[in-house]
PDB file of C-alpha atoms in Angstrom:
ATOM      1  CA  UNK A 228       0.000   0.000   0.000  1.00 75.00           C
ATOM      2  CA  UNK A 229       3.177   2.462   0.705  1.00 80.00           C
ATOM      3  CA  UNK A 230       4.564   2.151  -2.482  1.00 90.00           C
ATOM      4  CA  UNK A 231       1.555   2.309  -4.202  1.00 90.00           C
ATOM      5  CA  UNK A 232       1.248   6.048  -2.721  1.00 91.00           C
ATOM      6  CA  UNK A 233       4.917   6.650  -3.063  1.00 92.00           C
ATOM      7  CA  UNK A 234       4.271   5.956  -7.238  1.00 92.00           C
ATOM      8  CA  UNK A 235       1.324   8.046  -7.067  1.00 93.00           C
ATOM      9  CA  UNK A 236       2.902  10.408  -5.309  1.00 93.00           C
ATOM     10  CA  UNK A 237       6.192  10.500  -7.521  1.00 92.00           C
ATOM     11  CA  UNK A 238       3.962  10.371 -10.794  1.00 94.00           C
ATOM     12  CA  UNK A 239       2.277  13.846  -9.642  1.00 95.00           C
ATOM     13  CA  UNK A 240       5.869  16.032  -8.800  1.00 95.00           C
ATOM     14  CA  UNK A 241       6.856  14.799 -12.325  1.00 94.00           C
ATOM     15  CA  UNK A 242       3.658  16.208 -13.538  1.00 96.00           C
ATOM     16  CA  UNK A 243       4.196  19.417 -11.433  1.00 95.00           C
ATOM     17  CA  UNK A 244       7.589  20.031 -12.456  1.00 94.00           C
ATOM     18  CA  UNK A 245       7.049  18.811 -16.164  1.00 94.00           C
ATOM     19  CA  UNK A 246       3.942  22.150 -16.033  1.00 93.00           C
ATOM     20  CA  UNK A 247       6.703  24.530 -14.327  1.00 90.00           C
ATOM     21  CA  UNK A 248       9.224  23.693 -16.865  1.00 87.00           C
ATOM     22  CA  UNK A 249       6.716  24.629 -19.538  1.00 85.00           C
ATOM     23  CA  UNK A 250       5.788  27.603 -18.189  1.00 84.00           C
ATOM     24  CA  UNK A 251       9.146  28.839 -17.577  1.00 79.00           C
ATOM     25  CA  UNK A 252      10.031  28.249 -21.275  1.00 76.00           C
ATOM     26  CA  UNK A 253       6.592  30.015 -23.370  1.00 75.00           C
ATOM     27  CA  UNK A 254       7.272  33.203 -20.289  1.00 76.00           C
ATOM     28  CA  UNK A 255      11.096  33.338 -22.003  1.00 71.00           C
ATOM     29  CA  UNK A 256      10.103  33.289 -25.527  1.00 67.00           C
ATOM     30  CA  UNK A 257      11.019  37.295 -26.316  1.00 67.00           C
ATOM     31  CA  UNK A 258       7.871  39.222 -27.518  1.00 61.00           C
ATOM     32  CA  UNK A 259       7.460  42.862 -29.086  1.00 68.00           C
ATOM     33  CA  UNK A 260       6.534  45.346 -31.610  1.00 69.00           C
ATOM     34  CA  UNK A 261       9.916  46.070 -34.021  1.00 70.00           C
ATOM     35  CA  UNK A 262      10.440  48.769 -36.156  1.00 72.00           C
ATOM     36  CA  UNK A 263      12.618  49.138 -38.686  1.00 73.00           C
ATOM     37  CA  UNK A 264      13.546  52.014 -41.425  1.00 72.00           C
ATOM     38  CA  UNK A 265      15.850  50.820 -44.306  1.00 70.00           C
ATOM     39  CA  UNK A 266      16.951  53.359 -46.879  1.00 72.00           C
ATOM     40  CA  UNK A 267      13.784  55.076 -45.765  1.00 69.00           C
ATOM     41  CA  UNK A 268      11.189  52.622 -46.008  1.00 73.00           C
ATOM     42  CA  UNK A 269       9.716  51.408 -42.551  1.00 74.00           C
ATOM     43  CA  UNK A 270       7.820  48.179 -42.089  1.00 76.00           C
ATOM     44  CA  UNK A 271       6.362  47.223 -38.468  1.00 79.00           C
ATOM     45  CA  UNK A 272       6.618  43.758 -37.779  1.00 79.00           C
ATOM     46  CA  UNK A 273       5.020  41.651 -34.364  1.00 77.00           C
ATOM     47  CA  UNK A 274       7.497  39.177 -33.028  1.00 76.00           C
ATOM     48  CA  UNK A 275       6.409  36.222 -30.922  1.00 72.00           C
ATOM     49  CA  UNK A 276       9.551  33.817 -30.698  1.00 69.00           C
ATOM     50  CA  UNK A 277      10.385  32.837 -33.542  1.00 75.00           C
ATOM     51  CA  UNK A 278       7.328  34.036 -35.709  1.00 79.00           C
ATOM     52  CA  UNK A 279       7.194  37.487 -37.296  1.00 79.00           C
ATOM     53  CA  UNK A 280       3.625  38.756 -38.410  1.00 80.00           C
ATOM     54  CA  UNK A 281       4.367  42.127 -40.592  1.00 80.00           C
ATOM     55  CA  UNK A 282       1.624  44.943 -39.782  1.00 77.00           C
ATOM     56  CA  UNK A 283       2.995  47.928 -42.077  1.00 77.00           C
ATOM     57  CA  UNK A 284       3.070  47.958 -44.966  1.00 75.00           C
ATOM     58  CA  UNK A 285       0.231  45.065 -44.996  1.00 72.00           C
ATOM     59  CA  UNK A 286       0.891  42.006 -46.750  1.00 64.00           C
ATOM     60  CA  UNK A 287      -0.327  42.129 -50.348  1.00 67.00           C
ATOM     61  CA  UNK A 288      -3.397  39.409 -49.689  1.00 65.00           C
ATOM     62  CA  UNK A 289      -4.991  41.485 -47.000  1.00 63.00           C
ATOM     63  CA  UNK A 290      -4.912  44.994 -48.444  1.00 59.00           C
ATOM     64  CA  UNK A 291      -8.666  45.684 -49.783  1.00 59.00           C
TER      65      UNK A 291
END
């Protein structure tokens, strides 16, 4: 019956520390707005990780 509760018990601190691990990861990924002017054009750009949605100029298949 002890070990029983010592599994159970281990089996829920991996889940615990497998949910802080993956919190602690997406709150590091770097988000923002960037701006940037080359040879006077500027383009605004949303930055979540790794993935870059542009919001100036707007992308050719959502300008009416």
């Amino acid at each position: 019956m002890g070990t029983v509760l010592l599994w159970i018990l281990g089996i829920l601190l991996g889940i615990v520390l497998l949910a802080l691990v993956i919190v602690l990861v997406l709150l590091n990924i770097r988000a923002g707005i960037e701006a940037v002017g080359v040879t006077g054009e500027v383009s605004v750009e949303a930055r979540y990780g790794p993935v870059r949605i542009p919001l100036y100029p707007r992308p050719r298949h959502l300008k009416k």
